[in-house]
Structures are given as C-alpha cells and as structure tokens.
mmCIF file of C-alpha atoms in Angstrom:
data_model
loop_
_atom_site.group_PDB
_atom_site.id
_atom_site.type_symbol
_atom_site.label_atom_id
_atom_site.label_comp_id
_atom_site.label_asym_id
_atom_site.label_seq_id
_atom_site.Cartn_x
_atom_site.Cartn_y
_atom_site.Cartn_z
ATOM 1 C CA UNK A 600 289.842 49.059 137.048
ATOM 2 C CA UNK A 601 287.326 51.297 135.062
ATOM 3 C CA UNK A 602 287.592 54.745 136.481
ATOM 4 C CA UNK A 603 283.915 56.516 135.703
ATOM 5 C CA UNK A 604 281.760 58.738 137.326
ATOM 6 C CA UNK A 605 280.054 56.279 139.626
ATOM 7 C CA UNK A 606 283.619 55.298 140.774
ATOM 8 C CA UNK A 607 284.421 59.023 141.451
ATOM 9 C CA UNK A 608 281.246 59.523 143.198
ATOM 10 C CA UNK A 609 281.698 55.972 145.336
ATOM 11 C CA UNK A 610 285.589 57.429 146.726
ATOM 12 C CA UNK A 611 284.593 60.871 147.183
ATOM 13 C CA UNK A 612 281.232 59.665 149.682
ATOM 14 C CA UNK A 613 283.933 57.415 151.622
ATOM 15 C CA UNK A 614 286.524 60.159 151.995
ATOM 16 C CA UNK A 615 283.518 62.515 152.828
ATOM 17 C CA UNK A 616 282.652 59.794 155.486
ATOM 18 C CA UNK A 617 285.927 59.908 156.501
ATOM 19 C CA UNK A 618 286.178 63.863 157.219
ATOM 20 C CA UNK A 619 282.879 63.446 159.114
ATOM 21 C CA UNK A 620 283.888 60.849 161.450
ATOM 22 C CA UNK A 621 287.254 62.954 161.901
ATOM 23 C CA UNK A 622 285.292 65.839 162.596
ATOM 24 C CA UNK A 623 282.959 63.842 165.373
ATOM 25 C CA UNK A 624 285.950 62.345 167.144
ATOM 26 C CA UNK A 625 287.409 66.465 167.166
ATOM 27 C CA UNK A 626 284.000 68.318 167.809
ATOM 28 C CA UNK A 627 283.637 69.473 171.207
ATOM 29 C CA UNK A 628 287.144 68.740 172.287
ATOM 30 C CA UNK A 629 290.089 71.375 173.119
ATOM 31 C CA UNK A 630 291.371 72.209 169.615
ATOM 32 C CA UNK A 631 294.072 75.073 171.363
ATOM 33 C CA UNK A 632 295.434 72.262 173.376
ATOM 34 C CA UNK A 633 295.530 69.524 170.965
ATOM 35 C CA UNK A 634 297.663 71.695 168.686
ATOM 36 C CA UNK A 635 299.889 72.596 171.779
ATOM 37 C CA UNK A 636 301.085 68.735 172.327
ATOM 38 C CA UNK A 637 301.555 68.939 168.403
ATOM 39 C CA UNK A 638 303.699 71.839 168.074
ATOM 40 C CA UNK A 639 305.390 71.102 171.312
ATOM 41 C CA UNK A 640 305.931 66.680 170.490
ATOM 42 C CA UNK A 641 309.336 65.188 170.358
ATOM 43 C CA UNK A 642 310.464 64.951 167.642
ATOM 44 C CA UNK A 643 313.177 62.377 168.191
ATOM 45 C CA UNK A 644 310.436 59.920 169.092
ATOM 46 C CA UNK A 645 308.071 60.785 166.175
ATOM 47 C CA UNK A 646 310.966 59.973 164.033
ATOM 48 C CA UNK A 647 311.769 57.008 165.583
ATOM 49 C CA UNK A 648 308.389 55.909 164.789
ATOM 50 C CA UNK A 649 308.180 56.553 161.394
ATOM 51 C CA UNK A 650 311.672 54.050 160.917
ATOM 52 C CA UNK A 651 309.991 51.256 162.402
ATOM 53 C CA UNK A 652 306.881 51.881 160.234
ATOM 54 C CA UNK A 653 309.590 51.949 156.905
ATOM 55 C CA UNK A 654 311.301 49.136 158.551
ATOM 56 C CA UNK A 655 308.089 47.375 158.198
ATOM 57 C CA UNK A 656 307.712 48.528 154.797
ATOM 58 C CA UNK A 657 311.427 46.792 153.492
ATOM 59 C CA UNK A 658 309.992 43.627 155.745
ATOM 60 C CA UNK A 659 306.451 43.899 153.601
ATOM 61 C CA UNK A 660 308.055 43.880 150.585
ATOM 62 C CA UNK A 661 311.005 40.992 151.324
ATOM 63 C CA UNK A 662 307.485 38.929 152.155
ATOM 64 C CA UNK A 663 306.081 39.414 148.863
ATOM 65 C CA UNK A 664 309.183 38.725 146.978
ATOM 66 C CA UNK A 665 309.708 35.780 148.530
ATOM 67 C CA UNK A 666 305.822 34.619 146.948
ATOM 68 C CA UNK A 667 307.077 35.236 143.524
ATOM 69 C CA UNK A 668 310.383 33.759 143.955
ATOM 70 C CA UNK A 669 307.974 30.561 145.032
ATOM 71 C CA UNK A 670 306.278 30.974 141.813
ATOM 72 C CA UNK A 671 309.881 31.695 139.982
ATOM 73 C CA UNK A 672 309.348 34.564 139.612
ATOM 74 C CA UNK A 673 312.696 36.601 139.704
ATOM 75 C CA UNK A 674 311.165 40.442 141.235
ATOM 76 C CA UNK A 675 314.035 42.081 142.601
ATOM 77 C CA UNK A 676 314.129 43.708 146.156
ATOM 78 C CA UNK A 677 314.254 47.106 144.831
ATOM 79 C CA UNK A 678 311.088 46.771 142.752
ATOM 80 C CA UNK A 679 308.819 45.118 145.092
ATOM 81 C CA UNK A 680 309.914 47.906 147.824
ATOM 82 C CA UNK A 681 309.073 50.768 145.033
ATOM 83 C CA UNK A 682 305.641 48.933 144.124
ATOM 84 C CA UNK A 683 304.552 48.809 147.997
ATOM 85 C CA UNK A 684 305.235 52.360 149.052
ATOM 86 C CA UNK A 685 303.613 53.174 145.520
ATOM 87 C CA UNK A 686 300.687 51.189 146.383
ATOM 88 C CA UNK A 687 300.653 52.984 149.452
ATOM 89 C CA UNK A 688 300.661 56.479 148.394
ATOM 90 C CA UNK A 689 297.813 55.364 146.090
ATOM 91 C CA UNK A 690 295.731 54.270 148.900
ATOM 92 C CA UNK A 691 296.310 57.649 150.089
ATOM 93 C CA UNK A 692 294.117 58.862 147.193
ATOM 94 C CA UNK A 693 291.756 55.753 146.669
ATOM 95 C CA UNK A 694 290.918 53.120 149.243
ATOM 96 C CA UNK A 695 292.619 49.529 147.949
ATOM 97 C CA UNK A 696 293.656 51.047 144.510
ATOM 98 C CA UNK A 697 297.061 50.811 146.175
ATOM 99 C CA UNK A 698 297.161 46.895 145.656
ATOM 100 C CA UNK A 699 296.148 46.959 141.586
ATOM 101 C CA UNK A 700 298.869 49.559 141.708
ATOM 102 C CA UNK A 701 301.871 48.077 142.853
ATOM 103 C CA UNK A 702 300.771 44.662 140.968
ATOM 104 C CA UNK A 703 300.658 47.383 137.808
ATOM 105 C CA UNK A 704 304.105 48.098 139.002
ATOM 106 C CA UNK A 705 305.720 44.718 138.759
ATOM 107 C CA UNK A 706 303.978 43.679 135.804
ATOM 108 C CA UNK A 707 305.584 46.912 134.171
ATOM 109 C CA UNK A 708 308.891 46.497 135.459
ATOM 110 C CA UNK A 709 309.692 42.497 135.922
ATOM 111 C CA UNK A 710 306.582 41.319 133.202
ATOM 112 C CA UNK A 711 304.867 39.174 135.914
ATOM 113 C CA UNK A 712 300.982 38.252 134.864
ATOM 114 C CA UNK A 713 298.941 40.517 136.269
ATOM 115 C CA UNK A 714 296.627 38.256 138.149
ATOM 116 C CA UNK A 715 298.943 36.244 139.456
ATOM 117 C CA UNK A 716 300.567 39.676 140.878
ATOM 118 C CA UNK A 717 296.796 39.891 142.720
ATOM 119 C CA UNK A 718 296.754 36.281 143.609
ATOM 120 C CA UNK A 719 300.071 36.600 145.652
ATOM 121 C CA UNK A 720 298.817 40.199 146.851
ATOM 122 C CA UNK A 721 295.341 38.350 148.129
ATOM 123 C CA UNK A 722 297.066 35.827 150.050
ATOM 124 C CA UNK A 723 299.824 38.250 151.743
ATOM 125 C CA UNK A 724 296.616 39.875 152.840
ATOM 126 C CA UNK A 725 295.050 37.142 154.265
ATOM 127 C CA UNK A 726 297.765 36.725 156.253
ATOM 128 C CA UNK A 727 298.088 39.983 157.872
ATOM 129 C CA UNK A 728 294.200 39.219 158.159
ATOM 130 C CA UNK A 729 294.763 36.082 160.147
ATOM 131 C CA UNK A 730 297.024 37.780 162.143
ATOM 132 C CA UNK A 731 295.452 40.670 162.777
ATOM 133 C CA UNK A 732 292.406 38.422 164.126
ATOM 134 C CA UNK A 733 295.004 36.447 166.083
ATOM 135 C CA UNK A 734 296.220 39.600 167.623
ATOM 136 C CA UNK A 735 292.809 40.725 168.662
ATOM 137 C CA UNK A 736 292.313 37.496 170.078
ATOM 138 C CA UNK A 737 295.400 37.918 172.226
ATOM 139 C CA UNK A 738 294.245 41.274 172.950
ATOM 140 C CA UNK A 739 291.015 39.950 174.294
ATOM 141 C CA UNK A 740 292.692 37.231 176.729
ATOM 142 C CA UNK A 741 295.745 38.845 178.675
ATOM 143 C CA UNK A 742 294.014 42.593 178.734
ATOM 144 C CA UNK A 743 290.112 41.203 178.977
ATOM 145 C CA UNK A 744 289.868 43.530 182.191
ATOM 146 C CA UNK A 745 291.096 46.384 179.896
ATOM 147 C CA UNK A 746 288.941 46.241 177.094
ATOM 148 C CA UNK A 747 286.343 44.364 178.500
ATOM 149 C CA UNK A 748 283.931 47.588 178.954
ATOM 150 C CA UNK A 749 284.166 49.192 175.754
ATOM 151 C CA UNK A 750 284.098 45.684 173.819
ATOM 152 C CA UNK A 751 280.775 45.176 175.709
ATOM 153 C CA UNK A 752 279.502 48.681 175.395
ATOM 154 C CA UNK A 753 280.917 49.299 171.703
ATOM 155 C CA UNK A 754 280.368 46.115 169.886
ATOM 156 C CA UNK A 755 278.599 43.459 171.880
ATOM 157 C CA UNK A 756 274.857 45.556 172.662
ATOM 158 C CA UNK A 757 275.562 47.776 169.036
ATOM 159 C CA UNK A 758 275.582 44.355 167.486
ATOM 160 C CA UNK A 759 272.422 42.682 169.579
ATOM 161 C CA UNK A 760 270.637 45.955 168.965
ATOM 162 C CA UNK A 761 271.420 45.276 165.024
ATOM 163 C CA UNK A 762 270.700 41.952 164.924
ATOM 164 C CA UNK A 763 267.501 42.627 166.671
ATOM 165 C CA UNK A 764 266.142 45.327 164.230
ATOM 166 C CA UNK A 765 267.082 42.849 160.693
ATOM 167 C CA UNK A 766 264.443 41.565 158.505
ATOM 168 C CA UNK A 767 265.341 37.963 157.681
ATOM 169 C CA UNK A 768 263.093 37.683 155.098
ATOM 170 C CA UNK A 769 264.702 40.877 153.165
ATOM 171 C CA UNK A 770 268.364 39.487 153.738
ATOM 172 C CA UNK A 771 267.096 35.782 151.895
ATOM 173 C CA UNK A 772 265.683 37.757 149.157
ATOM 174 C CA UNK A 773 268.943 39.842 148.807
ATOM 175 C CA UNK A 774 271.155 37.176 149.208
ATOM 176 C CA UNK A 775 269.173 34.749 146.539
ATOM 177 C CA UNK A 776 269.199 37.694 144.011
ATOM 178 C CA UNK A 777 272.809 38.721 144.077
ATOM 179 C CA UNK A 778 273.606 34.563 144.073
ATOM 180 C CA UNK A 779 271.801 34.435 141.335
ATOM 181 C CA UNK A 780 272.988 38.218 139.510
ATOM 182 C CA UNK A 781 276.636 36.296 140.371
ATOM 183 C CA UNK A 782 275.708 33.126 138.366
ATOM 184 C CA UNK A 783 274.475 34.739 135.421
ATOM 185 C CA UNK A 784 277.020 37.048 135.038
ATOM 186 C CA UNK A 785 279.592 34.172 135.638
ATOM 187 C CA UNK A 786 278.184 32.305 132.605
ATOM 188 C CA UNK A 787 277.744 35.122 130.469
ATOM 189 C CA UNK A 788 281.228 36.117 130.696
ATOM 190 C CA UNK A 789 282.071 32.509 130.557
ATOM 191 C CA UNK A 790 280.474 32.429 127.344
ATOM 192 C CA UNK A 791 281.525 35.579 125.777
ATOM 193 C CA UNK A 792 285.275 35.437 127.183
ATOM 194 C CA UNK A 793 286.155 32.251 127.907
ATOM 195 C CA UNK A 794 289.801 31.611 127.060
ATOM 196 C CA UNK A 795 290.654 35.108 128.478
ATOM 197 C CA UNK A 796 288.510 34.172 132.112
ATOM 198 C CA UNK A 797 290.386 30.450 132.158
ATOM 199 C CA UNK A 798 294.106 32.039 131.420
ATOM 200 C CA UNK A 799 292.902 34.892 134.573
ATOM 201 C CA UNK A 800 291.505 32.272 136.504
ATOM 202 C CA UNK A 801 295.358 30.070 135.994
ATOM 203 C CA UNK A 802 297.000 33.279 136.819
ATOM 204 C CA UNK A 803 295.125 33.574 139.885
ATOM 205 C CA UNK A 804 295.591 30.191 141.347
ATOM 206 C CA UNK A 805 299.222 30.467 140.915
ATOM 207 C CA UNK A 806 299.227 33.531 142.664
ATOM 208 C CA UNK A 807 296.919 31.991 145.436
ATOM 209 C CA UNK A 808 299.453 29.064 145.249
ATOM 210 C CA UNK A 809 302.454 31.027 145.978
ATOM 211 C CA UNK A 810 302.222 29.922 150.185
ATOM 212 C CA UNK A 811 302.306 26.516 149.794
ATOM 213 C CA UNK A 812 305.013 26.411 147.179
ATOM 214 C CA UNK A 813 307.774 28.365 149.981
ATOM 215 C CA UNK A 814 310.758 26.771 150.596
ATOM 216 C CA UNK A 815 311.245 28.814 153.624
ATOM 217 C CA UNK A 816 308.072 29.226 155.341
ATOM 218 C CA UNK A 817 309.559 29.314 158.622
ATOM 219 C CA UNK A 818 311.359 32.370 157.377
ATOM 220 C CA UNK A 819 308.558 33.934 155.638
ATOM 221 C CA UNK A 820 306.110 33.958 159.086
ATOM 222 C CA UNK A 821 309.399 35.339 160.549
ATOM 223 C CA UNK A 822 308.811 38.212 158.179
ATOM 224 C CA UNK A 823 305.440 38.961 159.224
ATOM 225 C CA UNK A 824 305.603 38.359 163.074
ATOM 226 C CA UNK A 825 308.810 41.354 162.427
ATOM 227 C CA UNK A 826 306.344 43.218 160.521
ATOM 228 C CA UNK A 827 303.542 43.452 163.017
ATOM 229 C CA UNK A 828 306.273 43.629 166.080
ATOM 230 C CA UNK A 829 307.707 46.847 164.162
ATOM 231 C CA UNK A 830 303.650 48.015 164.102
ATOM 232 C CA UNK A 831 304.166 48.147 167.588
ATOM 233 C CA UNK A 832 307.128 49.374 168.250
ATOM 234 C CA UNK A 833 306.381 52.753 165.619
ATOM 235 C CA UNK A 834 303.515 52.999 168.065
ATOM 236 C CA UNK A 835 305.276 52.644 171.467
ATOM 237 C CA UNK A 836 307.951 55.090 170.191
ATOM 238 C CA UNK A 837 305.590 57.348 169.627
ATOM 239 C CA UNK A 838 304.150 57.430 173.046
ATOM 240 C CA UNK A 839 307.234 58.882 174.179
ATOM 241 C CA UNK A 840 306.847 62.245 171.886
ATOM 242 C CA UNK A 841 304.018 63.993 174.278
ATOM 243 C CA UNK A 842 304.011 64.175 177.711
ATOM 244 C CA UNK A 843 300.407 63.136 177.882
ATOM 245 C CA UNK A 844 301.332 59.066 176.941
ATOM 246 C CA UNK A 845 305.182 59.239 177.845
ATOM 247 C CA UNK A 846 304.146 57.017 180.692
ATOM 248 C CA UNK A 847 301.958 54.340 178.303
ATOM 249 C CA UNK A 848 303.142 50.647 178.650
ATOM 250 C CA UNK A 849 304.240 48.539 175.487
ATOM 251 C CA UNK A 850 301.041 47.201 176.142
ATOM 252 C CA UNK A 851 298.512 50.033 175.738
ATOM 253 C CA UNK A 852 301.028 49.984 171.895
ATOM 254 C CA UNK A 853 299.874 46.458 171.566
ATOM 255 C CA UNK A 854 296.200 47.292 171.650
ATOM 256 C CA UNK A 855 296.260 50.595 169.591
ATOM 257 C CA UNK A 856 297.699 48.675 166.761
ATOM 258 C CA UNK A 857 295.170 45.842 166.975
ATOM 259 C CA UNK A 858 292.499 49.142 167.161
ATOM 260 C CA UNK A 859 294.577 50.446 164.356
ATOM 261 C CA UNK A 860 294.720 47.653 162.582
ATOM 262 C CA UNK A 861 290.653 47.709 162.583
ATOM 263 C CA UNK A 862 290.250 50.854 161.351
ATOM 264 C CA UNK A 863 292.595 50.539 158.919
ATOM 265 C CA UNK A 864 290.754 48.174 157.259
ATOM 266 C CA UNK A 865 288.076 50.429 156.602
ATOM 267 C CA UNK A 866 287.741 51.938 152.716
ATOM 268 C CA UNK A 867 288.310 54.951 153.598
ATOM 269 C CA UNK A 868 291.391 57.139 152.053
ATOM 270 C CA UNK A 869 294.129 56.503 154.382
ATOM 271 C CA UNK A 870 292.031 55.766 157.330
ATOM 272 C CA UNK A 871 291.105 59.417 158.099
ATOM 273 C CA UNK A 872 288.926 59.766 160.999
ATOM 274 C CA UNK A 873 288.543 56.343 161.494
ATOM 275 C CA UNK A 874 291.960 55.587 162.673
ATOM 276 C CA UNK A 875 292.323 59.125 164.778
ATOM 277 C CA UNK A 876 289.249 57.576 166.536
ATOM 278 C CA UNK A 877 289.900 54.506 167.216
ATOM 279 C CA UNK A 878 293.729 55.256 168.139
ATOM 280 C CA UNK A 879 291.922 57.559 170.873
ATOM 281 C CA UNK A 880 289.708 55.313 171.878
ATOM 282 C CA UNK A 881 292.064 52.634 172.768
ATOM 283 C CA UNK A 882 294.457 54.975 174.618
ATOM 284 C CA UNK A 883 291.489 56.255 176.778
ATOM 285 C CA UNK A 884 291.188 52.226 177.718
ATOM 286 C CA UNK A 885 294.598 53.516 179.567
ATOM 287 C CA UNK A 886 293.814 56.272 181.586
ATOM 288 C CA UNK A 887 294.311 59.431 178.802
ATOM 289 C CA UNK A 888 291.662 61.421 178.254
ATOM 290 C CA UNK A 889 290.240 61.425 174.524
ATOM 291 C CA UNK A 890 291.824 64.613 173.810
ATOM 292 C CA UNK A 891 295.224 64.055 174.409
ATOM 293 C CA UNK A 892 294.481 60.348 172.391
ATOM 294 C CA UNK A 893 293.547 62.770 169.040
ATOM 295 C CA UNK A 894 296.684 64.629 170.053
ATOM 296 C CA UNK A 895 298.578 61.549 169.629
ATOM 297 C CA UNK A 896 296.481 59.797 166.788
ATOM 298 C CA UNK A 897 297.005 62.855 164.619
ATOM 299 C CA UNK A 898 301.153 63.288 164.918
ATOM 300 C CA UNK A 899 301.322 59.146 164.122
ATOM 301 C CA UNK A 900 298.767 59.447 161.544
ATOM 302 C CA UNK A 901 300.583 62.744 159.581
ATOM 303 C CA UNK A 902 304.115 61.267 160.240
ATOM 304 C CA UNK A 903 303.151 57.996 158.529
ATOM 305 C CA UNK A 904 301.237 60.029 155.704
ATOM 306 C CA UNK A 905 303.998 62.465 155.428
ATOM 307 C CA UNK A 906 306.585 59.461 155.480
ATOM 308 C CA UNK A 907 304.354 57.903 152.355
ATOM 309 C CA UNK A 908 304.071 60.897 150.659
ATOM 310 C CA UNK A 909 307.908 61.708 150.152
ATOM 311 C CA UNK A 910 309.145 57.769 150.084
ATOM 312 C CA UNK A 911 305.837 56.574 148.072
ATOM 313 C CA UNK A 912 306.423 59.943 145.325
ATOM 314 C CA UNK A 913 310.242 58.909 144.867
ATOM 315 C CA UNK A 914 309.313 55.442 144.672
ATOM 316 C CA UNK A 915 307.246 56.526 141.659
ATOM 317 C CA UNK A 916 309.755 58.646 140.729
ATOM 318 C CA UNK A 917 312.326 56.273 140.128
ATOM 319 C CA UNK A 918 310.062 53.571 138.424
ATOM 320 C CA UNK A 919 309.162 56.303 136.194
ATOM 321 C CA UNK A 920 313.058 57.290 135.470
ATOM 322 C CA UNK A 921 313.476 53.358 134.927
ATOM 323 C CA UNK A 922 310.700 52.325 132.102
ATOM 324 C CA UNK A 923 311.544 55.541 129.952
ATOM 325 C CA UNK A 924 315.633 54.832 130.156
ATOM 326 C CA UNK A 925 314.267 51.126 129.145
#
C-alpha cells in the first residue's frame, strides 16, 4: 500500500466524517447526563463485555488458522491471534489497513505469500459478510414489527427518493469509462509485469481456495456462529452496566449487533460516530430514549477501543520482541 499525500488526505476526510456524524448523533442531547450513566456504569458488566468481544477475537483467529492449515500452511495459534488484534489496532488508525497488516504479520513471522495471506483474509470476510446479511435477514423476520418503522422510514423512502433523483444516462457513461480505465490498466500491467501479476494472481486463488480445501468445515462454521453469538453476548452484557438498558432483552442485543455490524462496515476509523449512532438508534427501536442509547454506545465503543489498544499494542509488542531475537 503506497502511503502519499492523497492517501493521507482520503483517511483524514473519513475520520473527519466520522467526528461529524458523532457530533450530530450528540448535538442537542443531555451531555451532563450522558456522562452521569458513564461515570456511574457497572463496571462488572462492561468487563464482562469486553471478554466476550476477546473471546471472539481467539475464535477469529482459530478460523483463520484453520484456512492456512487447509492450504498447509503451518501459522501457529499465537501468531494469527497477535496478527488480528494488530490488524485491529491498525484499523483504529486507518480504515481496512488492519487486514494488509496482520497478512504483513504472518508473512513476517511464518513466511506465508503475501497474497495468499489476502486471499484467505477476503474469504473469512465474506463470510462474516454472508452472515452478517443472514443475520439481518433474521432480524427482519422474527422482529419485523420492531424494526419495521425505521427500516421503512430510514432506508426504504431514503432509497426511492435516491433512486428517483439518478441520471441513468451519467451512471452508463461512468460505468463504461471505469470498465474500460479497468481493462486498459489490466493489460498494461499485464504487459509490463506479467510473471509478477500471474505468481499474485496463483497466490490469490490459493488463498480464495482455502474454504473448499477444509477438512473440518463443520467445525470451522462452528467457529463463526461462536464468533457472532459472543458479538451478542459482549452486547447483552453490557446492557446490564446502566440502569437505563438493565431491563433490554437478548433480543434488542441481537439487533444492535446486526446495526453494529452495519456501521461497522463503514471506512471510517474504528467506526466513530457511525457505530454510536446506529447502536442508539437500534436501542430506541426498544423503548430507550436516544440519549441514554449514546450513553450506552459510547462505554461499549471505548471498552472495545480501550481493550484493542492495550491487547492490539502488546500484540505488536511481542511480534516486535520476536523478529529482532530471530
């Protein structure tokens, strides 16, 4: 990844984006009482929350070994865990550097090609895409008269309104050129770096391949239902730390990850703003006000930041201590 100005300039706009959208979903709201249910949460619970989120992390990182034991691979437990909260903690700084990172990880410390480090990282995220889309899906069906309204309201007339307002005949003449900028720059690098394109392009198809070569798929999806059930459960626990969502249902935990999950994806540092909003949002679907919803977005948010900031900087740490004994 070539790190230049225009890059600088491209991660600084989204994390400015990301401090506006945080200050929208805060403006106008009780600021004195937010900070009270801060300073006066449960701690117990908040930490509780924060073990199933690292729970999920060891999980996350038994997945992805189990992808380059498919390829045979031998990546040690250890390793892959350092690499993810490392690729974490770089996300904190720049939106999906984290996955180049902890493939720059494992290529450092167990010599696995690059791109077929990506390859396997590109399909465990299609997965957690899939199921992320299967979750929302469930979402939709057993709590449609929950999130009916603001699905309607939020999404359904934002995107009619969109759609409405497009100029086809811009989008074809967009689309055509940036087919055709693809093309060209495909056979240009074809022709100026051709062995080095074909031994990236291997690398990558083994990575991609790295599914259907498990042994053990059974025990692999096993993995990544726990993964997504510990998602929950970090949030459920965490409705117990303020008095406001004490009362909240595993349910209402079900539905802020899936909201979570959503924002998330967003390139934006860490999810700032994004995820305090839509964490809110999907709480107020339950009868708490908005307010108390930043209340609790914010002490999840900062205990999973904090959490990557002290695990993810002695992950690095320790790599580090490894490569210069080696």
């Amino acid at each position: 990844m070539t790190f230049d100005l225009k890059t600088a300039l491209k991660y600084i706009l989204l994390f400015l984006i990301g401090i506006v959208v945080l200050y929208l979903a805060f403006r106008g709201q009780d600021l004195e009482r937010i900070w009270f249910e801060i300073k006066t949460a449960n701690y117990f619970w908040i930490s509780a929350s924060a073990s199933a989120v690292l729970i999920a992390h060891v999980l996350r990182a038994l997945r992805w070994q189990m992808l380059y034991k498919s390829l045979h691979y031998k990546v040690t437990l250890s390793n892959a865990y350092h690499a993810v909260m490392i690729g974490y903690l770089a996300n904190l700084a720049l939106p999906r550097f984290g996955e180049i990172g902890r493939c720059s990880v494992i290529h450092e410390a167990e010599r696995v090609p690059m791109f077929a480090s990506i390859g396997t990282v590109i399909t465990e995220r299609l997965v957690d895409v899939l199921v992320l889309l299967l979750t929302a899906i469930a979402m939709i069906i057993f709590q449609y008269h929950v999130v009916s309204g603001f699905l309607y309201k939020a999404i359904y007339i934002n995107l009619i309104s969109k759609i409405s307002s497009l100029n086809y005949l811009w989008i074809t003449i967009i689309v055509i050129l940036l087919l055709s900028t693809v093309v060209v720059a495909v056979y240009l690098l074809r022709q100026k770096f051709s062995k080095k394109l074909l031994r990236i392009f291997v690398n990558l198809r083994q990575g991609f391949g790295s599914y259907g070569k498990l042994k053990q798929k059974g025990l692999f999806l096993t993995y990544t239902l726990a993964i997504w059930v510990f998602y929950c459960l970090s949030m459920y626990f965490a409705f117990s730390a303020i008095r406001a969502t004490a009362d909240l249902s595993f349910n209402a935990a079900f539905t802020a990850v899936v909201f979570s999950g959503f924002a998330m994806a967003a390139p934006v540092q860490g999810g700032i703003g994004v995820f305090h909003w839509m964490v809110a949002q999907s709480l107020v679907l339950y009868g708490i006000s908005f307010k108390d919803g930043l209340a609790y977005a914010t002490i999840i948010h900062s205990s999973q930041v904090l959490l990557i900031l002290i695990l993810g900087s002695l992950s690095l740490l320790i790599i580090l201590t490894k490569k210069k004994i080696h």
